[in-house]
Amino acid sequence: MSENRYSNVRNSVSEAEWKTRVELAALYRLVALHGWDDMIFTHISARVPGPQTHFLINPYGYYFEEITASSLVKVDLDGNIVQETDSFINRAGFTIHSAVHGAREDAHFVIHLHTVAGVGVAAQKHGLLPLSQNACLLQNDVAYHGYEGLALNHDERERLVADMGAKNMMLLRNHGTLTVGETAAAAWVRMFFLERACAQQVAALSAGVENVLHAPDAAQEETKYQGQGVGMISALAWAGALRQLDRRSPGYDA
């Protein structure tokens, strides 16, 4: 990825947009660092601060470990690229992310992944089970959306946001995971917990669904309220995540 190609982006956007670009690029790098990327597929997006409903998404064709703040592509809710760039975007990614950004004012950041564990649980009839602490903390904030094939049909957007409602996490059946947040930190911590819960469920079900132990009903009820604090502790984890990136995947803020 040529540095000269993107050298003027920082000088052409507001400080608020640049901060959002840096945080979004960090999310891409963190997903790659955890091995949750899917080559050049899946997407993470961020609403651009300001009166217009524009959002940032990855240039199609680049691995997540290559994404920088300057390389992100700015689009509107109709899929039009609204900045000078010779990059283009994945239309399926646009469909999902434009749906959420268009419907949820609080969804400043949207993460969508296709991990093995996430798809594995999304393909299970019973969905996310209360088998682990992570799952119990999250299960009341997880929505479900049925699989309709590659997300190229814009009509699916209405059904997706209707299924999501006011929840902050979603299992896209036979497809993957999705989380949103008012901050990059909140979206990231929710995805970390959701992916961990899915991996724990896949591991537990290796013993057979009849042999797993569900959390007691009282504990599930208690964690319904405790889970509301996940977003509040996200800033602590986010600061550590950025320090980890600075050590292991520097350059995302270029």
Coordinates of N, CA, C and O in Angstrom, one line a residue, residues 1 3 6 18 20-39 42-45 58-59 62-72 111 113 184 188 238 241-254:
M1 N 0.9 -1.2 0.0 CA 0.0 0.0 0.0 C 0.9 1.2 0.0 O 1.7 1.4 0.9
E3 N 2.4 4.8 0.6 CA 2.2 5.8 1.6 C 1.8 7.1 0.9 O 1.0 7.9 1.4
Y6 N -1.9 8.0 0.1 CA -2.9 8.4 1.1 C -2.3 9.6 2.0 O -2.8 9.9 3.0
W18 N -10.5 12.2 11.8 CA -9.2 11.6 11.9 C -9.1 10.6 13.1 O -8.7 9.5 13.0
T20 N -11.6 9.1 14.5 CA -12.5 8.0 14.2 C -11.7 7.0 13.2 O -11.8 5.8 13.4
R21 N -11.0 7.6 12.3 CA -10.3 6.8 11.3 C -9.2 5.9 12.1 O -9.0 4.7 11.8
V22 N -8.5 6.6 13.0 CA -7.5 5.9 13.7 C -8.1 4.7 14.5 O -7.5 3.6 14.6
E23 N -9.2 5.0 15.2 CA -9.8 4.0 16.0 C -10.4 2.8 15.2 O -10.3 1.6 15.5
L24 N -10.9 3.2 14.0 CA -11.4 2.1 13.1 C -10.3 1.3 12.6 O -10.4 0.0 12.5
A25 N -9.2 1.9 12.2 CA -8.0 1.2 11.7 C -7.5 0.2 12.8 O -7.1 -0.9 12.5
A26 N -7.5 0.7 14.0 CA -7.1 -0.1 15.2 C -8.0 -1.4 15.3 O -7.5 -2.5 15.6
L27 N -9.3 -1.2 15.1 CA -10.2 -2.4 15.2 C -9.8 -3.4 14.1 O -9.8 -4.6 14.4
Y28 N -9.5 -3.0 12.9 CA -9.1 -3.9 11.8 C -7.9 -4.6 12.2 O -7.8 -5.9 12.1
R29 N -6.9 -3.9 12.7 CA -5.6 -4.6 13.1 C -5.8 -5.5 14.3 O -5.2 -6.6 14.4
L30 N -6.7 -5.2 15.3 CA -7.0 -6.1 16.4 C -7.6 -7.4 15.9 O -7.3 -8.4 16.4
V31 N -8.6 -7.2 15.0 CA -9.2 -8.4 14.5 C -8.2 -9.4 13.8 O -8.2 -10.6 14.0
A32 N -7.3 -8.8 13.0 CA -6.2 -9.6 12.4 C -5.3 -10.2 13.4 O -4.9 -11.3 13.3
L33 N -5.0 -9.4 14.5 CA -4.1 -9.9 15.5 C -4.6 -11.1 16.2 O -3.9 -12.0 16.6
H34 N -5.9 -11.1 16.4 CA -6.6 -12.3 17.1 C -6.9 -13.4 16.1 O -7.5 -14.4 16.5
G35 N -6.6 -13.3 14.8 CA -6.9 -14.3 13.9 C -8.3 -14.4 13.5 O -8.8 -15.5 13.1
W36 N -9.1 -13.4 13.6 CA -10.5 -13.4 13.4 C -10.9 -12.8 12.0 O -12.0 -12.8 11.6
D37 N -9.9 -12.5 11.2 CA -10.2 -11.9 9.9 C -10.4 -13.1 8.9 O -10.2 -14.3 9.2
D38 N -11.0 -12.8 7.8 CA -11.4 -13.7 6.8 C -10.8 -13.3 5.4 O -11.6 -13.0 4.5
M39 N -9.5 -13.3 5.3 CA -8.8 -12.8 4.2 C -9.2 -11.4 3.9 O -9.0 -10.5 4.8
T42 N -15.4 -9.8 5.2 CA -16.0 -9.2 6.4 C -15.5 -7.7 6.5 O -14.7 -7.2 5.8
H43 N -16.2 -7.0 7.5 CA -16.1 -5.6 7.5 C -16.2 -5.0 8.9 O -16.9 -5.6 9.7
I44 N -15.6 -3.9 9.1 CA -15.8 -3.0 10.3 C -16.1 -1.6 9.8 O -15.4 -1.2 8.8
S45 N -17.0 -0.9 10.3 CA -17.3 0.4 9.9 C -17.4 1.4 11.0 O -17.6 1.0 12.2
N58 N -13.5 -0.5 4.9 CA -12.3 -0.9 4.4 C -12.2 -0.9 2.8 O -13.2 -1.2 2.2
P59 N -11.1 -0.5 2.2 CA -10.9 -0.6 0.8 C -10.9 -2.1 0.4 O -10.1 -2.9 1.0
Y62 N -7.7 -5.4 0.5 CA -6.6 -5.3 1.4 C -6.9 -6.2 2.7 O -8.0 -6.3 3.1
Y63 N -5.8 -6.9 3.1 CA -6.0 -7.7 4.4 C -6.1 -6.7 5.5 O -5.6 -5.6 5.5
F64 N -6.7 -7.2 6.6 CA -7.0 -6.3 7.7 C -5.7 -5.8 8.4 O -5.6 -4.7 8.9
E65 N -4.6 -6.6 8.3 CA -3.4 -6.2 8.9 C -2.7 -5.0 8.1 O -1.7 -4.4 8.6
E66 N -3.2 -4.7 6.9 CA -2.7 -3.7 6.1 C -3.5 -2.3 6.3 O -3.0 -1.3 5.8
I67 N -4.6 -2.4 6.9 CA -5.5 -1.2 7.0 C -4.8 -0.1 7.8 O -4.3 -0.3 8.9
T68 N -4.9 1.1 7.3 CA -4.4 2.3 8.0 C -5.6 3.3 8.1 O -6.6 3.2 7.3
A69 N -5.4 4.3 8.9 CA -6.4 5.4 9.0 C -6.7 6.1 7.7 O -7.8 6.4 7.4
S70 N -5.6 6.3 7.0 CA -5.7 7.0 5.7 C -6.3 6.2 4.6 O -6.9 6.8 3.6
S71 N -6.2 4.9 4.7 CA -6.7 4.0 3.6 C -8.2 3.8 3.6 O -8.8 3.3 2.6
L72 N -8.9 4.1 4.7 CA -10.3 3.8 4.8 C -11.1 4.6 3.8 O -10.7 5.8 3.5
I111 N -19.0 -3.9 13.9 CA -18.0 -5.0 13.6 C -18.8 -6.2 13.1 O -19.7 -6.7 13.8
L113 N -18.0 -10.2 11.7 CA -16.9 -11.2 11.5 C -17.5 -12.6 11.0 O -18.7 -12.8 11.2
A184 N -15.5 2.8 19.7 CA -14.8 1.6 19.2 C -14.5 0.6 20.4 O -14.6 -0.6 20.2
W188 N -15.7 -3.3 20.4 CA -14.6 -4.3 20.5 C -14.8 -5.2 21.6 O -14.7 -6.5 21.5
W238 N -9.7 -1.2 26.1 CA -9.3 -0.6 24.9 C -7.9 0.0 25.0 O -7.1 -0.1 24.1
A241 N -5.6 -2.6 24.6 CA -5.6 -3.1 23.2 C -4.7 -2.2 22.3 O -3.9 -2.7 21.5
L242 N -4.8 -0.9 22.5 CA -4.0 0.0 21.7 C -2.5 -0.1 22.0 O -1.7 -0.1 21.1
R243 N -2.2 -0.4 23.3 CA -0.8 -0.6 23.7 C -0.3 -1.9 23.0 O 0.9 -1.9 22.5
Q244 N -1.1 -2.9 23.0 CA -0.7 -4.1 22.3 C -0.5 -3.9 20.8 O 0.5 -4.4 20.3
L245 N -1.3 -3.1 20.2 CA -1.1 -2.8 18.8 C 0.2 -2.1 18.5 O 0.9 -2.3 17.6
D246 N 0.5 -1.1 19.4 CA 1.7 -0.3 19.2 C 2.9 -1.2 19.3 O 3.9 -0.9 18.6
R247 N 2.8 -2.3 20.1 CA 4.0 -3.3 20.1 C 4.0 -4.2 19.0 O 5.0 -4.5 18.4
R248 N 2.8 -4.7 18.5 CA 2.8 -5.8 17.6 C 2.3 -5.5 16.2 O 2.5 -6.3 15.3
S249 N 1.6 -4.4 16.0 CA 1.1 -4.0 14.7 C 1.1 -2.5 14.5 O 0.0 -1.9 14.3
P250 N 2.2 -1.9 14.6 CA 2.3 -0.4 14.6 C 2.0 0.1 13.1 O 2.1 -0.7 12.2
G251 N 1.6 1.3 13.0 CA 1.4 1.9 11.7 C 0.0 2.1 11.4 O -0.4 2.7 10.3
Y252 N -1.0 1.6 12.2 CA -2.4 1.7 11.9 C -2.9 3.2 11.9 O -3.9 3.5 11.2
D253 N -2.2 4.0 12.6 CA -2.6 5.4 12.7 C -1.9 6.3 11.6 O -1.9 7.6 11.8
A254 N -1.5 5.7 10.6 CA -0.9 6.5 9.5 C -1.9 6.9 8.4 O -2.9 6.2 8.3

